[in-house]
Amino acid sequence: MNWQPFRDNAPANMTIFSASFPDVSDQWPMKDDTAREIAALDRALKADPALRPPLIEFEEGGRAALVPQNRYSEQAYRNRPALEAWRTRLVPTALALFVVQNPLEDRLPEGTKMDSDSRQWFIHANDAIGVRSRAKVLAALVERYIHNKSENNWVSLASGAAIPVLEALRNAKLEGQQVYLTLVDKDPVALRWAETMAAQEGLTVGEQLTLLRRDLVHTLVRNEDLLLELGDHQAELVDALGIFEYFNDADAAIFLQRALRLVRPGGAVIVSNMLTSSPQIDFTLRCIGWEHIFPRSLQQLQDIHLAAGVPVENVTVIVPKDGVYAVMEVRA
């Protein structure tokens, strides 16, 4: 891992680093051709801000169908059956990210066979690289808060299938019984996947693993039910890699305040947010048609943590070289 100071469009008083990580896309065949194809689609969409993302319509029987609203989306989904199945059947669930994090799998979680053209995009699209790199940032930060010398409590909010969490634990070479992991998500399918994969790491429900099916909007932002359930200041680490950008600014500040209450002194909350400067943001949002999110600038992220009462000296931001996400380490 290579950390370098980062000053590009950053607030003057923000502590921010750029980070480089190896990725499956680095040496993969056809990387340049695929990158050029995606970049061309992104440029075309940037040139016409009026173009709308594809729609998902439900046919008789409840089957979802993708309806492109511009010719670039139509081009993107043509002859990519796995990509279309991913968009119609998995987005915005946590299992959509499973495919991005594991693009070499033969099938999507719902059974669709991966085709070569779809796989190239799951490997080389900049946002896919960004999802994987933010997980590597989490893994790098985990070692500051999760240690072998004592029992550790880790809470993952909007955990999904918990792939980054479990990978970070594996890479940290910790004994499973020393980490007590609580996974919180509203998607029961994702939690079942998480339970299966956690068992492979030696984490079992009722012992080292707790699964909570909770809607964070209702149990943490609108009220404090989750705080009452988990208790104040019980965790060394709280992560929320995949949820922050789904909140508006006011809700994001509340979420951050309450997530910090879960953390013991000396611990941290780690969140990520897609940047407004993400290089292929138009491809992601208007060609592929990811669900509505709030991409943010570094200044907007600082405004949120200040609104949450977190001083600048308690926050470090890491932006991987792909430039898709900013990862905030917010120390209690």
CSV table of C-alpha atoms in Angstrom, one decimal:
chain,number,residue,atom,x,y,z
A,1,MET,CA,0.0,0.0,0.0
A,2,ASN,CA,1.3,3.4,-1.0
A,3,TRP,CA,0.1,6.5,0.8
A,4,GLN,CA,0.8,10.0,-0.6
A,5,PRO,CA,-0.5,13.5,0.3
A,6,PHE,CA,-3.5,14.5,-1.7
A,7,ARG,CA,-4.3,18.2,-2.3
A,8,ASP,CA,-6.4,18.1,-5.5
A,9,ASN,CA,-9.5,20.3,-4.7
A,10,ALA,CA,-9.3,19.4,-1.0
A,11,PRO,CA,-10.2,21.9,1.7
A,12,ALA,CA,-7.1,23.5,3.0
A,13,ASN,CA,-7.5,22.1,6.6
A,14,MET,CA,-8.4,18.5,5.5
A,15,THR,CA,-6.0,15.6,6.2
A,16,ILE,CA,-6.2,13.6,3.1
A,17,PHE,CA,-4.1,11.0,1.4
A,18,SER,CA,-4.1,9.2,-2.0
A,19,ALA,CA,-3.6,5.5,-1.9
A,20,SER,CA,-2.5,2.9,-4.5
A,21,PHE,CA,-3.6,-0.8,-4.5
A,22,PRO,CA,-3.2,-3.7,-6.8
A,23,ASP,CA,-6.4,-4.8,-8.6
A,24,VAL,CA,-7.6,-7.7,-10.7
A,25,SER,CA,-7.9,-5.3,-13.6
A,26,ASP,CA,-4.2,-4.4,-13.6
A,27,GLN,CA,-2.9,-7.2,-15.9
A,28,TRP,CA,-6.2,-8.5,-17.3
A,29,PRO,CA,-6.5,-9.1,-21.0
A,30,MET,CA,-8.3,-6.4,-23.1
A,31,LYS,CA,-8.0,-3.9,-20.3
A,32,ASP,CA,-7.1,-1.0,-22.6
A,33,ASP,CA,-9.9,-1.8,-25.1
A,34,THR,CA,-12.5,-2.1,-22.4
A,35,ALA,CA,-11.4,1.1,-20.7
A,36,ARG,CA,-11.6,3.0,-24.0
A,37,GLU,CA,-15.1,1.7,-24.7
A,38,ILE,CA,-16.4,2.7,-21.3
A,39,ALA,CA,-14.6,6.1,-21.4
A,40,ALA,CA,-16.2,6.9,-24.8
A,41,LEU,CA,-19.7,6.2,-23.4
A,42,ASP,CA,-19.0,8.4,-20.4
A,43,ARG,CA,-17.8,11.3,-22.6
A,44,ALA,CA,-20.9,11.0,-24.8
A,45,LEU,CA,-23.2,11.2,-21.7
A,46,LYS,CA,-21.2,14.1,-20.3
A,47,ALA,CA,-21.8,15.9,-23.5
A,48,ASP,CA,-25.6,15.6,-23.2
A,49,PRO,CA,-26.7,16.1,-19.6
A,50,ALA,CA,-30.3,15.7,-20.6
A,51,LEU,CA,-30.0,12.0,-21.3
A,52,ARG,CA,-31.8,9.9,-18.8
A,53,PRO,CA,-30.8,6.6,-17.1
A,54,PRO,CA,-32.5,3.4,-18.0
A,55,LEU,CA,-35.8,2.5,-16.3
A,56,ILE,CA,-36.7,-0.8,-14.7
A,57,GLU,CA,-40.3,-1.8,-15.4
A,58,PHE,CA,-42.1,-4.8,-14.0
A,59,GLU,CA,-44.0,-7.1,-16.4
A,60,GLU,CA,-46.9,-9.4,-15.7
A,61,GLY,CA,-45.7,-12.0,-13.2
A,62,GLY,CA,-43.3,-9.5,-11.5
A,63,ARG,CA,-40.4,-10.0,-13.9
A,64,ALA,CA,-38.2,-6.9,-14.1
A,65,ALA,CA,-37.3,-5.6,-17.5
A,66,LEU,CA,-34.7,-2.9,-18.4
A,67,VAL,CA,-35.9,-0.1,-20.7
A,68,PRO,CA,-33.0,2.1,-22.0
A,69,GLN,CA,-33.8,5.8,-22.3
A,70,ASN,CA,-30.8,6.7,-24.4
A,71,ARG,CA,-28.8,5.0,-27.2
A,72,TYR,CA,-25.7,4.7,-25.0
A,73,SER,CA,-27.5,2.6,-22.4
A,74,GLU,CA,-29.0,0.5,-25.2
A,75,GLN,CA,-25.5,0.0,-26.6
A,76,ALA,CA,-24.1,-0.9,-23.1
A,77,TYR,CA,-26.7,-3.6,-22.4
A,78,ARG,CA,-26.7,-5.1,-25.9
A,79,ASN,CA,-25.1,-8.6,-25.9
A,80,ARG,CA,-24.4,-8.4,-22.2
A,81,PRO,CA,-27.0,-10.7,-20.6
A,82,ALA,CA,-25.2,-11.0,-17.3
A,83,LEU,CA,-25.0,-7.2,-17.0
A,84,GLU,CA,-28.7,-6.9,-17.7
A,85,ALA,CA,-29.6,-9.6,-15.2
A,86,TRP,CA,-27.4,-7.9,-12.6
A,87,ARG,CA,-29.1,-4.5,-13.2
A,88,THR,CA,-32.7,-5.8,-13.2
A,89,ARG,CA,-32.4,-8.5,-10.5
A,90,LEU,CA,-29.6,-7.5,-8.1
A,91,VAL,CA,-29.3,-3.7,-8.1
A,92,PRO,CA,-29.6,-2.1,-5.5
A,93,THR,CA,-29.3,-5.0,-3.2
A,94,ALA,CA,-26.0,-5.9,-1.5
A,95,LEU,CA,-25.6,-8.9,-3.8
A,96,ALA,CA,-25.0,-6.5,-6.7
A,97,LEU,CA,-21.7,-5.5,-5.1
A,98,PHE,CA,-20.8,-9.2,-4.6
A,99,VAL,CA,-20.5,-9.4,-8.4
A,100,VAL,CA,-18.3,-6.3,-8.6
A,101,GLN,CA,-16.1,-7.6,-5.8
A,102,ASN,CA,-15.9,-11.1,-7.3
A,103,PRO,CA,-15.9,-10.6,-11.1
A,104,LEU,CA,-14.2,-13.9,-11.8
A,105,GLU,CA,-17.2,-15.9,-10.5
A,106,ASP,CA,-18.8,-18.1,-13.1
A,107,ARG,CA,-22.4,-17.1,-12.2
A,108,LEU,CA,-24.2,-14.2,-10.6
A,109,PRO,CA,-25.7,-14.9,-7.1
A,110,GLU,CA,-29.1,-15.4,-8.7
A,111,GLY,CA,-27.8,-18.0,-11.1
A,112,THR,CA,-27.2,-16.2,-14.4
A,113,LYS,CA,-24.1,-17.4,-16.2
A,114,MET,CA,-21.4,-14.7,-16.5
A,115,ASP,CA,-20.6,-13.8,-20.2
A,116,SER,CA,-17.3,-12.5,-21.3
A,117,ASP,CA,-18.4,-9.0,-22.3
A,118,SER,CA,-20.2,-8.4,-19.0
A,119,ARG,CA,-17.2,-9.8,-17.1
A,120,GLN,CA,-14.9,-7.3,-18.8
A,121,TRP,CA,-17.0,-4.4,-17.5
A,122,PHE,CA,-17.3,-5.8,-14.0
A,123,ILE,CA,-13.5,-6.0,-14.0
A,124,HIS,CA,-12.5,-2.7,-15.7
A,125,ALA,CA,-15.3,-0.2,-15.1
A,126,ASN,CA,-13.8,2.5,-12.9
A,127,ASP,CA,-16.6,2.3,-10.4
A,128,ALA,CA,-16.1,-1.5,-10.0
A,129,ILE,CA,-12.4,-0.8,-9.4
A,130,GLY,CA,-13.4,1.8,-6.8
A,131,VAL,CA,-15.7,-0.6,-4.9
A,132,ARG,CA,-12.8,-2.9,-4.6
A,133,SER,CA,-10.3,-0.2,-3.6
A,134,ARG,CA,-12.5,1.2,-0.9
A,135,ALA,CA,-12.6,-2.3,0.6
A,136,LYS,CA,-8.8,-2.3,0.6
A,137,VAL,CA,-8.7,1.0,2.4
A,138,LEU,CA,-11.0,-0.5,5.0
A,139,ALA,CA,-8.6,-3.4,5.4
A,140,ALA,CA,-5.7,-1.1,5.8
A,141,LEU,CA,-7.5,0.9,8.5
A,142,VAL,CA,-8.8,-2.1,10.4
A,143,GLU,CA,-5.4,-3.0,11.8
A,144,ARG,CA,-5.4,0.3,13.7
A,145,TYR,CA,-8.5,-0.7,15.7
A,146,ILE,CA,-8.7,-4.5,15.7
A,147,HIS,CA,-5.9,-6.2,17.6
A,148,ASN,CA,-4.9,-9.7,18.7
A,149,LYS,CA,-4.1,-8.6,22.2
A,150,SER,CA,-7.8,-8.1,23.3
A,151,GLU,CA,-11.4,-8.9,22.5
A,152,ASN,CA,-12.7,-6.6,19.8
A,153,ASN,CA,-16.2,-5.5,18.8
A,154,TRP,CA,-16.8,-4.5,15.2
A,155,VAL,CA,-20.2,-3.2,14.0
A,156,SER,CA,-20.8,-3.1,10.2
A,157,LEU,CA,-23.8,-0.9,9.3
A,158,ALA,CA,-25.5,-1.7,6.0
A,159,SER,CA,-23.1,-4.6,5.9
A,160,GLY,CA,-24.6,-6.4,2.9
A,161,ALA,CA,-22.9,-9.7,2.5
A,162,ALA,CA,-20.0,-8.3,4.5
A,163,ILE,CA,-17.4,-9.2,1.9
A,164,PRO,CA,-15.0,-6.3,2.7
A,165,VAL,CA,-15.3,-6.9,6.4
A,166,LEU,CA,-14.5,-10.6,6.1
A,167,GLU,CA,-11.7,-10.0,3.7
A,168,ALA,CA,-10.2,-7.4,6.1
A,169,LEU,CA,-10.4,-9.9,9.0
A,170,ARG,CA,-8.7,-12.6,7.0
A,171,ASN,CA,-5.9,-10.3,5.9
A,172,ALA,CA,-5.4,-9.1,9.4
A,173,LYS,CA,-4.6,-12.8,10.4
A,174,LEU,CA,-6.6,-12.6,13.6
A,175,GLU,CA,-8.0,-15.5,15.5
A,176,GLY,CA,-11.8,-15.5,14.9
A,177,GLN,CA,-12.7,-15.8,18.6
A,178,GLN,CA,-11.1,-12.5,19.4
A,179,VAL,CA,-13.4,-10.5,17.1
A,180,TYR,CA,-17.1,-10.1,17.9
A,181,LEU,CA,-18.8,-9.0,14.7
A,182,THR,CA,-22.3,-7.5,14.4
A,183,LEU,CA,-23.7,-7.2,10.9
A,184,VAL,CA,-26.7,-4.8,10.4
A,185,ASP,CA,-28.6,-4.8,7.2
A,186,LYS,CA,-32.2,-4.7,6.1
A,187,ASP,CA,-31.7,-7.3,3.3
A,188,PRO,CA,-32.3,-10.8,4.7
A,189,VAL,CA,-30.8,-12.5,1.6
A,190,ALA,CA,-27.5,-10.5,2.0
A,191,LEU,CA,-27.4,-11.5,5.7
A,192,ARG,CA,-27.8,-15.2,4.8
A,193,TRP,CA,-24.9,-14.9,2.4
A,194,ALA,CA,-22.9,-13.1,5.1
A,195,GLU,CA,-23.6,-15.9,7.6
A,196,THR,CA,-22.5,-18.6,5.2
A,197,MET,CA,-19.2,-16.8,4.3
A,198,ALA,CA,-18.5,-15.8,7.9
A,199,ALA,CA,-18.8,-19.5,8.9
A,200,GLN,CA,-16.0,-20.2,6.5
A,201,GLU,CA,-13.9,-17.8,8.5
A,202,GLY,CA,-14.8,-19.5,11.8
A,203,LEU,CA,-17.4,-16.9,12.9
A,204,THR,CA,-20.7,-18.4,13.9
A,205,VAL,CA,-24.0,-16.8,14.9
A,206,GLY,CA,-24.5,-16.8,18.6
A,207,GLU,CA,-20.8,-16.9,19.4
A,208,GLN,CA,-18.6,-14.4,17.5
A,209,LEU,CA,-21.3,-13.3,15.0
A,210,THR,CA,-24.6,-11.4,15.5
A,211,LEU,CA,-26.9,-10.7,12.5
A,212,LEU,CA,-29.4,-7.9,12.9
A,213,ARG,CA,-32.1,-7.2,10.2
A,214,ARG,CA,-32.7,-3.5,10.7
A,215,ASP,CA,-33.5,-0.5,8.5
A,216,LEU,CA,-31.0,2.1,9.4
A,217,VAL,CA,-33.2,5.0,8.4
A,218,HIS,CA,-35.8,3.9,10.9
A,219,THR,CA,-33.6,2.6,13.6
A,220,LEU,CA,-30.6,5.0,13.6
A,221,VAL,CA,-31.5,8.2,11.7
A,222,ARG,CA,-35.2,8.7,12.5
A,223,ASN,CA,-34.8,7.4,16.1
A,224,GLU,CA,-32.2,5.8,18.4
A,225,ASP,CA,-33.5,2.2,18.6
A,226,LEU,CA,-30.3,0.7,17.3
A,227,LEU,CA,-28.2,2.7,19.8
A,228,LEU,CA,-30.4,1.3,22.6
A,229,GLU,CA,-30.1,-2.2,21.3
A,230,LEU,CA,-26.3,-2.2,20.8
A,231,GLY,CA,-25.3,0.2,23.6
A,232,ASP,CA,-23.2,3.4,23.6
A,233,HIS,CA,-19.4,3.1,23.3
A,234,GLN,CA,-19.2,-0.7,22.9
A,235,ALA,CA,-17.3,-1.1,19.6
A,236,GLU,CA,-13.7,-0.5,18.6
A,237,LEU,CA,-14.8,-0.1,15.0
A,238,VAL,CA,-17.9,0.8,13.1
A,239,ASP,CA,-17.9,0.7,9.3
A,240,ALA,CA,-20.5,1.9,6.8
A,241,LEU,CA,-18.8,1.7,3.4
A,242,GLY,CA,-22.0,1.4,1.3
A,243,ILE,CA,-24.7,3.6,2.9
A,244,PHE,CA,-23.5,7.1,3.5
A,245,GLU,CA,-24.1,8.4,-0.1
A,246,TYR,CA,-27.8,7.3,0.1
A,247,PHE,CA,-28.5,9.8,2.9
A,248,ASN,CA,-29.1,13.5,2.2
A,249,ASP,CA,-26.8,15.9,4.0
A,250,ALA,CA,-28.9,16.4,7.1
A,251,ASP,CA,-29.5,12.6,7.5
A,252,ALA,CA,-25.8,11.9,6.9
A,253,ALA,CA,-24.8,14.2,9.7
A,254,ILE,CA,-27.3,12.5,12.1
A,255,PHE,CA,-26.1,9.1,11.0
A,256,LEU,CA,-22.5,10.0,11.6
A,257,GLN,CA,-23.3,11.4,15.1
A,258,ARG,CA,-25.1,8.3,16.2
A,259,ALA,CA,-22.6,5.9,14.6
A,260,LEU,CA,-19.9,7.6,16.6
A,261,ARG,CA,-21.9,7.0,19.8
A,262,LEU,CA,-21.5,3.2,19.2
A,263,VAL,CA,-17.7,3.6,19.3
A,264,ARG,CA,-15.4,3.5,22.4
A,265,PRO,CA,-12.9,6.3,22.9
A,266,GLY,CA,-9.9,5.6,20.6
A,267,GLY,CA,-12.1,3.8,18.1
A,268,ALA,CA,-13.4,5.0,14.7
A,269,VAL,CA,-16.3,5.1,12.2
A,270,ILE,CA,-15.3,4.5,8.6
A,271,VAL,CA,-17.6,5.6,5.9
A,272,SER,CA,-17.2,6.1,2.1
A,273,ASN,CA,-18.9,8.3,-0.5
A,274,MET,CA,-18.7,8.5,-4.2
A,275,LEU,CA,-17.0,11.7,-5.3
A,276,THR,CA,-18.6,14.2,-7.7
A,277,SER,CA,-15.3,14.1,-9.5
A,278,SER,CA,-15.4,10.3,-10.0
A,279,PRO,CA,-14.0,9.9,-13.5
A,280,GLN,CA,-16.9,7.8,-15.0
A,281,ILE,CA,-19.7,9.0,-12.9
A,282,ASP,CA,-22.0,9.6,-15.9
A,283,PHE,CA,-21.4,6.1,-17.2
A,284,THR,CA,-22.3,4.7,-13.7
A,285,LEU,CA,-25.4,6.8,-13.1
A,286,ARG,CA,-26.9,7.4,-16.5
A,287,CYS,CA,-25.6,4.6,-18.7
A,288,ILE,CA,-25.7,1.7,-16.3
A,289,GLY,CA,-28.3,3.4,-14.2
A,290,TRP,CA,-27.3,2.8,-10.6
A,291,GLU,CA,-29.9,3.8,-8.0
A,292,HIS,CA,-30.2,7.4,-6.8
A,293,ILE,CA,-27.3,8.5,-4.6
A,294,PHE,CA,-25.7,11.7,-3.4
A,295,PRO,CA,-22.1,12.0,-4.8
A,296,ARG,CA,-20.2,14.6,-2.9
A,297,SER,CA,-17.1,16.8,-3.1
A,298,LEU,CA,-14.5,16.7,-0.4
A,299,GLN,CA,-15.8,20.1,0.8
A,300,GLN,CA,-19.3,18.7,1.2
A,301,LEU,CA,-18.0,15.7,3.2
A,302,GLN,CA,-16.2,18.1,5.5
A,303,ASP,CA,-19.3,20.2,5.9
A,304,ILE,CA,-21.2,17.1,7.0
A,305,HIS,CA,-18.8,15.9,9.6
A,306,LEU,CA,-18.5,19.5,10.9
A,307,ALA,CA,-22.4,19.6,11.1
A,308,ALA,CA,-22.2,16.3,13.1
A,309,GLY,CA,-19.9,18.0,15.6
A,310,VAL,CA,-16.7,16.2,14.5
A,311,PRO,CA,-13.6,18.5,14.4
A,312,VAL,CA,-11.3,18.4,11.4
A,313,GLU,CA,-8.4,17.0,13.5
A,314,ASN,CA,-10.5,13.8,14.1
A,315,VAL,CA,-10.9,13.0,10.4
A,316,THR,CA,-8.6,11.5,7.8
A,317,VAL,CA,-9.7,11.0,4.2
A,318,ILE,CA,-8.2,8.5,1.8
A,319,VAL,CA,-8.9,8.7,-1.9
A,320,PRO,CA,-7.6,5.7,-3.9
A,321,LYS,CA,-5.9,6.4,-7.2
A,322,ASP,CA,-9.0,5.4,-9.2
A,323,GLY,CA,-10.7,8.6,-7.8
A,324,VAL,CA,-14.2,7.0,-7.3
A,325,TYR,CA,-14.7,7.1,-3.6
A,326,ALA,CA,-13.5,9.1,-0.6
A,327,VAL,CA,-13.1,7.0,2.5
A,328,MET,CA,-13.4,8.9,5.8
A,329,GLU,CA,-11.8,7.6,9.0
A,330,VAL,CA,-13.7,9.5,11.7
A,331,ARG,CA,-12.0,9.0,15.1
A,332,ALA,CA,-14.0,9.0,18.4
